[in-house]
């Protein structure tokens, strides 16, 4: 197992376009998290899944954002009608419920909206 | 109020010297966990060290140690014998609640530069 994988690594899109990112967690991890990190800031929580159920969504997750984890394995994060303020690094992490620590992060997808 | 505060935007340290990165936290939970992550320019968040709120001893992992002062709500990271490869952003984070609970709250980070 090579850890948490995120694709693509970089995405440049025009304002108003839709984008989709993918995260493949560590296979035995049942929890999956999405974070957003803007320049000069720490990551901010967006949402998390336990298996296929989306259990929590941050107020940062506007109605233009949607996340899915259809079979409890990989997850996708879609942003519709992108805005320049969506430019950020989108980080995915996974963990095993019940473990005190062990959040493993992916390398992120850097989104630039032009 | 911010849950995690890192007051040092940037720090410099001479190679082979020790450095302390500050972190204070704010929570009313009795059970919580504190983490330090390293983020190189490539972007991935690398786990360094963990301290549980009920752990009586300070956590250590190789050259990393966490100076946990519960009454002061501080969880400073000490890096001993700094190496050039330690140059990166460092983030303090907190998980509130019992084990397996939800997301992490991060500070704004400290950029560490190791000088040869």
PDB file of C-alpha atoms in Angstrom:
ATOM      1  CA  UNK A   1       0.000   0.000   0.000  1.00  0.00           C
ATOM      2  CA  UNK A   2       1.495   3.308  -1.070  1.00  0.00           C
ATOM      3  CA  UNK A   3      -0.600   5.604   1.090  1.00  0.00           C
ATOM      4  CA  UNK A   4      -3.277   8.098   0.133  1.00  0.00           C
ATOM      5  CA  UNK A   5      -3.320   8.937  -3.551  1.00  0.00           C
ATOM      6  CA  UNK A   6      -4.825  12.088  -5.041  1.00  0.00           C
ATOM      7  CA  UNK A   7      -5.383  12.929  -8.682  1.00  0.00           C
ATOM      8  CA  UNK A   8      -4.719  15.154 -10.430  1.00  0.00           C
ATOM      9  CA  UNK A   9      -1.798  16.836  -8.673  1.00  0.00           C
ATOM     10  CA  UNK A  10      -2.490  20.122 -10.404  1.00  0.00           C
ATOM     11  CA  UNK A  11      -5.549  21.520 -12.135  1.00  0.00           C
ATOM     12  CA  UNK A  12      -5.925  24.832 -13.911  1.00  0.00           C
ATOM     13  CA  UNK A  13      -9.448  25.742 -14.914  1.00  0.00           C
ATOM     14  CA  UNK A  14     -11.347  28.716 -16.165  1.00  0.00           C
ATOM     15  CA  UNK A  15     -13.811  30.446 -13.916  1.00  0.00           C
ATOM     16  CA  UNK A  16     -17.242  28.907 -14.253  1.00  0.00           C
ATOM     17  CA  UNK A  17     -16.033  25.447 -15.203  1.00  0.00           C
ATOM     18  CA  UNK A  18     -16.665  22.319 -13.143  1.00  0.00           C
ATOM     19  CA  UNK A  19     -13.785  20.295 -11.737  1.00  0.00           C
ATOM     20  CA  UNK A  20     -13.578  16.905 -10.054  1.00  0.00           C
ATOM     21  CA  UNK A  21     -10.813  15.542  -7.863  1.00  0.00           C
ATOM     22  CA  UNK A  22     -10.245  11.971  -6.807  1.00  0.00           C
ATOM     23  CA  UNK A  23      -8.842  10.502  -3.603  1.00  0.00           C
ATOM     24  CA  UNK A  24      -7.869   6.880  -3.059  1.00  0.00           C
ATOM     25  CA  UNK A  25      -7.379   6.240   0.672  1.00  0.00           C
ATOM     26  CA  UNK A  26      -5.378   3.541   2.380  1.00  0.00           C
ATOM     27  CA  UNK A  27      -7.399   0.426   1.668  1.00  0.00           C
ATOM     28  CA  UNK A  28      -8.194  -0.609   5.226  1.00  0.00           C
ATOM     29  CA  UNK A  29      -9.104   2.927   6.355  1.00  0.00           C
ATOM     30  CA  UNK A  30     -12.841   3.440   6.726  1.00  0.00           C
ATOM     31  CA  UNK A  31     -12.726   7.202   7.296  1.00  0.00           C
ATOM     32  CA  UNK A  32     -11.946   9.718   4.607  1.00  0.00           C
ATOM     33  CA  UNK A  33     -11.601  13.486   5.018  1.00  0.00           C
ATOM     34  CA  UNK A  34     -11.369  16.425   2.658  1.00  0.00           C
ATOM     35  CA  UNK A  35      -9.550  19.612   3.617  1.00  0.00           C
ATOM     36  CA  UNK A  36      -8.880  22.869   1.808  1.00  0.00           C
ATOM     37  CA  UNK A  37      -5.673  24.821   2.284  1.00  0.00           C
ATOM     38  CA  UNK A  38      -5.311  28.349   0.967  1.00  0.00           C
ATOM     39  CA  UNK A  39      -1.997  30.115   0.662  1.00  0.00           C
ATOM     40  CA  UNK A  40      -0.417  30.901   4.002  1.00  0.00           C
ATOM     41  CA  UNK A  41      -3.036  29.034   5.988  1.00  0.00           C
ATOM     42  CA  UNK A  42      -3.413  25.657   7.603  1.00  0.00           C
ATOM     43  CA  UNK A  43      -5.794  23.072   6.200  1.00  0.00           C
ATOM     44  CA  UNK A  44      -9.478  23.644   6.906  1.00  0.00           C
ATOM     45  CA  UNK A  45     -11.922  20.796   7.268  1.00  0.00           C
ATOM     46  CA  UNK A  46     -14.525  20.403   4.533  1.00  0.00           C
ATOM     47  CA  UNK A  47     -16.201  17.045   5.026  1.00  0.00           C
ATOM     48  CA  UNK A  48     -15.666  13.468   6.070  1.00  0.00           C
ATOM     49  CA  UNK A  49     -17.011   9.999   5.344  1.00  0.00           C
ATOM     50  CA  UNK A  50     -17.194   6.849   7.336  1.00  0.00           C
ATOM     51  CA  UNK A  51     -17.436   4.108   4.762  1.00  0.00           C
ATOM     52  CA  UNK A  52     -19.896   5.477   2.190  1.00  0.00           C
ATOM     53  CA  UNK A  53     -21.799   7.728   4.601  1.00  0.00           C
ATOM     54  CA  UNK A  54     -21.019  11.437   4.627  1.00  0.00           C
ATOM     55  CA  UNK A  55     -21.202  12.215   8.340  1.00  0.00           C
ATOM     56  CA  UNK A  56     -20.199  15.835   8.587  1.00  0.00           C
ATOM     57  CA  UNK A  57     -19.951  18.852   6.330  1.00  0.00           C
ATOM     58  CA  UNK A  58     -18.311  22.152   7.176  1.00  0.00           C
ATOM     59  CA  UNK A  59     -20.063  25.442   6.529  1.00  0.00           C
ATOM     60  CA  UNK A  60     -17.180  26.049   4.110  1.00  0.00           C
ATOM     61  CA  UNK A  61     -18.720  23.448   1.833  1.00  0.00           C
ATOM     62  CA  UNK A  62     -21.064  25.625  -0.194  1.00  0.00           C
ATOM     63  CA  UNK A  63     -23.754  24.154  -2.417  1.00  0.00           C
ATOM     64  CA  UNK A  64     -21.321  24.321  -5.337  1.00  0.00           C
ATOM     65  CA  UNK A  65     -19.271  21.609  -3.658  1.00  0.00           C
ATOM     66  CA  UNK A  66     -20.260  17.973  -3.528  1.00  0.00           C
ATOM     67  CA  UNK A  67     -18.368  14.966  -2.301  1.00  0.00           C
ATOM     68  CA  UNK A  68     -19.101  11.294  -2.737  1.00  0.00           C
ATOM     69  CA  UNK A  69     -17.672   8.001  -1.632  1.00  0.00           C
ATOM     70  CA  UNK A  70     -19.964   5.620  -3.443  1.00  0.00           C
ATOM     71  CA  UNK A  71     -18.588   2.245  -2.406  1.00  0.00           C
ATOM     72  CA  UNK A  72     -16.728   3.271   0.700  1.00  0.00           C
ATOM     73  CA  UNK A  73     -13.414   3.196  -1.107  1.00  0.00           C
ATOM     74  CA  UNK A  74     -12.287   6.133  -3.281  1.00  0.00           C
ATOM     75  CA  UNK A  75     -13.901   9.554  -3.010  1.00  0.00           C
ATOM     76  CA  UNK A  76     -14.525  12.401  -5.415  1.00  0.00           C
ATOM     77  CA  UNK A  77     -14.853  16.095  -4.690  1.00  0.00           C
ATOM     78  CA  UNK A  78     -16.614  18.152  -7.345  1.00  0.00           C
ATOM     79  CA  UNK A  79     -16.714  21.911  -7.527  1.00  0.00           C
ATOM     80  CA  UNK A  80     -19.311  23.383  -9.853  1.00  0.00           C
ATOM     81  CA  UNK A  81     -19.107  26.837 -11.430  1.00  0.00           C
ATOM     82  CA  UNK A  82     -15.641  27.450 -10.040  1.00  0.00           C
ATOM     83  CA  UNK A  83     -14.721  30.884  -8.713  1.00  0.00           C
ATOM     84  CA  UNK A  84     -11.294  32.428  -8.224  1.00  0.00           C
ATOM     85  CA  UNK A  85     -11.724  32.060  -4.480  1.00  0.00           C
ATOM     86  CA  UNK A  86     -11.778  28.292  -4.948  1.00  0.00           C
ATOM     87  CA  UNK A  87      -8.071  28.379  -5.829  1.00  0.00           C
ATOM     88  CA  UNK A  88      -6.414  26.308  -3.127  1.00  0.00           C
ATOM     89  CA  UNK A  89      -4.783  23.009  -2.307  1.00  0.00           C
ATOM     90  CA  UNK A  90      -7.360  20.291  -1.695  1.00  0.00           C
ATOM     91  CA  UNK A  91      -6.062  17.642   0.665  1.00  0.00           C
ATOM     92  CA  UNK A  92      -7.506  14.213   1.323  1.00  0.00           C
ATOM     93  CA  UNK A  93      -6.766  12.163   4.424  1.00  0.00           C
ATOM     94  CA  UNK A  94      -7.847   8.767   5.661  1.00  0.00           C
ATOM     95  CA  UNK A  95      -7.909   7.042   9.030  1.00  0.00           C
ATOM     96  CA  UNK A  96      -9.271   4.043  10.834  1.00  0.00           C
ATOM     97  CA  UNK A  97     -12.158   4.783  13.182  1.00  0.00           C
ATOM     98  CA  UNK A  98     -11.198   4.099  16.775  1.00  0.00           C
ATOM     99  CA  UNK A  99      -7.525   4.805  16.336  1.00  0.00           C
ATOM    100  CA  UNK A 100      -6.268   7.698  18.460  1.00  0.00           C
ATOM    101  CA  UNK A 101      -4.102   8.912  15.648  1.00  0.00           C
ATOM    102  CA  UNK A 102      -3.108   7.791  12.216  1.00  0.00           C
ATOM    103  CA  UNK A 103      -4.535  10.359   9.865  1.00  0.00           C
ATOM    104  CA  UNK A 104      -2.610   9.855   6.627  1.00  0.00           C
ATOM    105  CA  UNK A 105      -2.686  12.676   4.116  1.00  0.00           C
ATOM    106  CA  UNK A 106      -2.298  12.605   0.383  1.00  0.00           C
ATOM    107  CA  UNK A 107      -0.112  15.028  -1.555  1.00  0.00           C
ATOM    108  CA  UNK A 108      -3.085  17.155  -2.493  1.00  0.00           C
ATOM    109  CA  UNK A 109      -4.566  18.606  -5.653  1.00  0.00           C
ATOM    110  CA  UNK A 110      -3.629  22.197  -6.332  1.00  0.00           C
ATOM    111  CA  UNK A 111      -6.468  24.027  -8.060  1.00  0.00           C
ATOM    112  CA  UNK A 112      -5.926  27.309  -9.864  1.00  0.00           C
ATOM    113  CA  UNK A 113      -8.976  29.113 -11.204  1.00  0.00           C
ATOM    114  CA  UNK A 114      -8.147  31.710 -13.859  1.00  0.00           C
TER     115      UNK A 114
ATOM    116  CA  UNK B   1     -11.654  31.878  19.222  1.00  0.00           C
ATOM    117  CA  UNK B   2      -8.977  30.015  17.320  1.00  0.00           C
ATOM    118  CA  UNK B   3      -8.633  26.426  18.431  1.00  0.00           C
ATOM    119  CA  UNK B   4      -4.955  26.284  17.485  1.00  0.00           C
ATOM    120  CA  UNK B   5      -2.608  29.266  17.609  1.00  0.00           C
ATOM    121  CA  UNK B   6       0.877  29.302  16.165  1.00  0.00           C
ATOM    122  CA  UNK B   7       2.427  32.702  16.772  1.00  0.00           C
ATOM    123  CA  UNK B   8       5.674  32.235  14.858  1.00  0.00           C
ATOM    124  CA  UNK B   9       5.155  32.744  11.112  1.00  0.00           C
ATOM    125  CA  UNK B  10       8.820  31.968  10.484  1.00  0.00           C
ATOM    126  CA  UNK B  11      11.794  30.598  12.391  1.00  0.00           C
ATOM    127  CA  UNK B  12      15.460  30.206  11.560  1.00  0.00           C
ATOM    128  CA  UNK B  13      17.814  27.691  13.121  1.00  0.00           C
ATOM    129  CA  UNK B  14      21.418  26.818  12.567  1.00  0.00           C
ATOM    130  CA  UNK B  15      22.096  23.314  11.333  1.00  0.00           C
ATOM    131  CA  UNK B  16      22.674  20.858  14.234  1.00  0.00           C
ATOM    132  CA  UNK B  17      21.025  23.196  16.735  1.00  0.00           C
ATOM    133  CA  UNK B  18      17.696  22.594  18.481  1.00  0.00           C
ATOM    134  CA  UNK B  19      14.581  24.662  17.786  1.00  0.00           C
ATOM    135  CA  UNK B  20      11.204  25.014  19.506  1.00  0.00           C
ATOM    136  CA  UNK B  21       8.034  25.730  17.550  1.00  0.00           C
ATOM    137  CA  UNK B  22       5.205  27.118  19.645  1.00  0.00           C
ATOM    138  CA  UNK B  23       1.597  25.953  19.699  1.00  0.00           C
ATOM    139  CA  UNK B  24      -1.247  26.821  22.031  1.00  0.00           C
ATOM    140  CA  UNK B  25      -4.694  25.319  21.870  1.00  0.00           C
ATOM    141  CA  UNK B  26      -8.180  26.031  23.099  1.00  0.00           C
ATOM    142  CA  UNK B  27     -10.721  23.363  23.956  1.00  0.00           C
ATOM    143  CA  UNK B  28     -13.212  22.588  26.694  1.00  0.00           C
ATOM    144  CA  UNK B  29     -13.032  18.853  26.022  1.00  0.00           C
ATOM    145  CA  UNK B  30     -11.217  16.685  28.545  1.00  0.00           C
ATOM    146  CA  UNK B  31     -10.243  14.174  25.894  1.00  0.00           C
ATOM    147  CA  UNK B  32      -8.327  15.482  22.917  1.00  0.00           C
ATOM    148  CA  UNK B  33      -5.258  14.799  20.850  1.00  0.00           C
ATOM    149  CA  UNK B  34      -2.499  17.068  19.612  1.00  0.00           C
ATOM    150  CA  UNK B  35      -0.526  16.506  16.442  1.00  0.00           C
ATOM    151  CA  UNK B  36       2.386  18.027  14.609  1.00  0.00           C
ATOM    152  CA  UNK B  37       2.721  17.734  10.854  1.00  0.00           C
ATOM    153  CA  UNK B  38       5.495  18.757   8.472  1.00  0.00           C
ATOM    154  CA  UNK B  39       4.607  20.069   5.028  1.00  0.00           C
ATOM    155  CA  UNK B  40       7.495  20.328   2.556  1.00  0.00           C
ATOM    156  CA  UNK B  41       7.159  22.373  -0.603  1.00  0.00           C
ATOM    157  CA  UNK B  42       5.799  19.287  -2.392  1.00  0.00           C
ATOM    158  CA  UNK B  43       2.602  19.657  -0.370  1.00  0.00           C
ATOM    159  CA  UNK B  44       2.063  16.402   1.468  1.00  0.00           C
ATOM    160  CA  UNK B  45       1.375  16.527   5.202  1.00  0.00           C
ATOM    161  CA  UNK B  46       3.815  14.285   7.029  1.00  0.00           C
ATOM    162  CA  UNK B  47       2.844  13.132  10.516  1.00  0.00           C
ATOM    163  CA  UNK B  48       5.558  13.786  13.084  1.00  0.00           C
ATOM    164  CA  UNK B  49       4.267  13.244  16.597  1.00  0.00           C
ATOM    165  CA  UNK B  50       1.108  12.790  18.678  1.00  0.00           C
ATOM    166  CA  UNK B  51       0.188  13.615  22.283  1.00  0.00           C
ATOM    167  CA  UNK B  52      -3.018  12.501  23.925  1.00  0.00           C
ATOM    168  CA  UNK B  53      -4.568  14.681  26.594  1.00  0.00           C
ATOM    169  CA  UNK B  54      -4.313  11.901  29.173  1.00  0.00           C
ATOM    170  CA  UNK B  55      -0.723  10.983  28.338  1.00  0.00           C
ATOM    171  CA  UNK B  56       1.380  11.808  31.358  1.00  0.00           C
ATOM    172  CA  UNK B  57       4.717  11.764  29.598  1.00  0.00           C
ATOM    173  CA  UNK B  58       5.773  14.016  26.779  1.00  0.00           C
ATOM    174  CA  UNK B  59       5.759  12.257  23.431  1.00  0.00           C
ATOM    175  CA  UNK B  60       9.039  11.643  21.631  1.00  0.00           C
ATOM    176  CA  UNK B  61       9.748  10.354  18.141  1.00  0.00           C
ATOM    177  CA  UNK B  62      13.402  10.314  17.216  1.00  0.00           C
ATOM    178  CA  UNK B  63      14.592  13.928  16.971  1.00  0.00           C
ATOM    179  CA  UNK B  64      11.088  15.240  17.664  1.00  0.00           C
ATOM    180  CA  UNK B  65       9.646  15.783  21.113  1.00  0.00           C
ATOM    181  CA  UNK B  66       6.465  17.462  22.222  1.00  0.00           C
ATOM    182  CA  UNK B  67       6.621  19.714  25.267  1.00  0.00           C
ATOM    183  CA  UNK B  68       3.086  19.263  26.598  1.00  0.00           C
ATOM    184  CA  UNK B  69       2.004  21.730  29.285  1.00  0.00           C
ATOM    185  CA  UNK B  70      -1.640  20.984  29.911  1.00  0.00           C
ATOM    186  CA  UNK B  71      -2.352  23.783  32.369  1.00  0.00           C
ATOM    187  CA  UNK B  72      -0.967  26.318  29.923  1.00  0.00           C
ATOM    188  CA  UNK B  73      -2.649  24.588  26.979  1.00  0.00           C
ATOM    189  CA  UNK B  74       0.566  24.488  25.054  1.00  0.00           C
ATOM    190  CA  UNK B  75       2.076  21.758  22.907  1.00  0.00           C
ATOM    191  CA  UNK B  76       5.386  22.976  21.606  1.00  0.00           C
ATOM    192  CA  UNK B  77       7.434  20.919  19.151  1.00  0.00           C
ATOM    193  CA  UNK B  78      11.138  20.571  19.824  1.00  0.00           C
ATOM    194  CA  UNK B  79      13.378  19.478  16.977  1.00  0.00           C
ATOM    195  CA  UNK B  80      16.849  18.509  18.093  1.00  0.00           C
ATOM    196  CA  UNK B  81      19.964  18.455  15.911  1.00  0.00           C
ATOM    197  CA  UNK B  82      18.305  20.292  13.008  1.00  0.00           C
ATOM    198  CA  UNK B  83      19.064  19.114   9.500  1.00  0.00           C
ATOM    199  CA  UNK B  84      18.765  20.949   6.189  1.00  0.00           C
ATOM    200  CA  UNK B  85      15.920  18.614   5.267  1.00  0.00           C
ATOM    201  CA  UNK B  86      13.910  19.952   8.203  1.00  0.00           C
ATOM    202  CA  UNK B  87      13.243  23.171   6.280  1.00  0.00           C
ATOM    203  CA  UNK B  88       9.477  23.136   5.723  1.00  0.00           C
ATOM    204  CA  UNK B  89       6.153  24.371   7.065  1.00  0.00           C
ATOM    205  CA  UNK B  90       5.139  22.894  10.401  1.00  0.00           C
ATOM    206  CA  UNK B  91       1.531  22.672  11.516  1.00  0.00           C
ATOM    207  CA  UNK B  92       0.097  22.004  14.935  1.00  0.00           C
ATOM    208  CA  UNK B  93      -3.330  20.345  14.944  1.00  0.00           C
ATOM    209  CA  UNK B  94      -5.913  19.147  17.441  1.00  0.00           C
ATOM    210  CA  UNK B  95      -8.574  16.483  17.449  1.00  0.00           C
ATOM    211  CA  UNK B  96     -11.322  17.157  19.971  1.00  0.00           C
ATOM    212  CA  UNK B  97     -13.191  14.365  21.687  1.00  0.00           C
ATOM    213  CA  UNK B  98     -12.478  10.714  22.105  1.00  0.00           C
ATOM    214  CA  UNK B  99     -10.437   8.500  19.889  1.00  0.00           C
ATOM    215  CA  UNK B 100     -11.825   8.041  16.451  1.00  0.00           C
ATOM    216  CA  UNK B 101     -13.683  11.331  16.530  1.00  0.00           C
ATOM    217  CA  UNK B 102     -13.772  13.509  13.589  1.00  0.00           C
ATOM    218  CA  UNK B 103     -11.642  16.108  11.985  1.00  0.00           C
ATOM    219  CA  UNK B 104      -8.471  17.957  12.877  1.00  0.00           C
ATOM    220  CA  UNK B 105      -8.198  21.679  13.528  1.00  0.00           C
ATOM    221  CA  UNK B 106      -4.962  23.192  12.244  1.00  0.00           C
ATOM    222  CA  UNK B 107      -2.995  26.298  13.091  1.00  0.00           C
ATOM    223  CA  UNK B 108      -1.604  28.686  10.513  1.00  0.00           C
ATOM    224  CA  UNK B 109       1.798  27.074  10.567  1.00  0.00           C
ATOM    225  CA  UNK B 110       5.416  28.046  11.116  1.00  0.00           C
ATOM    226  CA  UNK B 111       7.922  28.105   8.290  1.00  0.00           C
ATOM    227  CA  UNK B 112      11.216  26.696   9.533  1.00  0.00           C
ATOM    228  CA  UNK B 113      14.412  27.441   7.677  1.00  0.00           C
ATOM    229  CA  UNK B 114      17.574  25.565   8.605  1.00  0.00           C
ATOM    230  CA  UNK B 115      20.731  27.518   7.871  1.00  0.00           C
ATOM    231  CA  UNK B 116      23.897  25.612   6.916  1.00  0.00           C
TER     232      UNK B 116
END
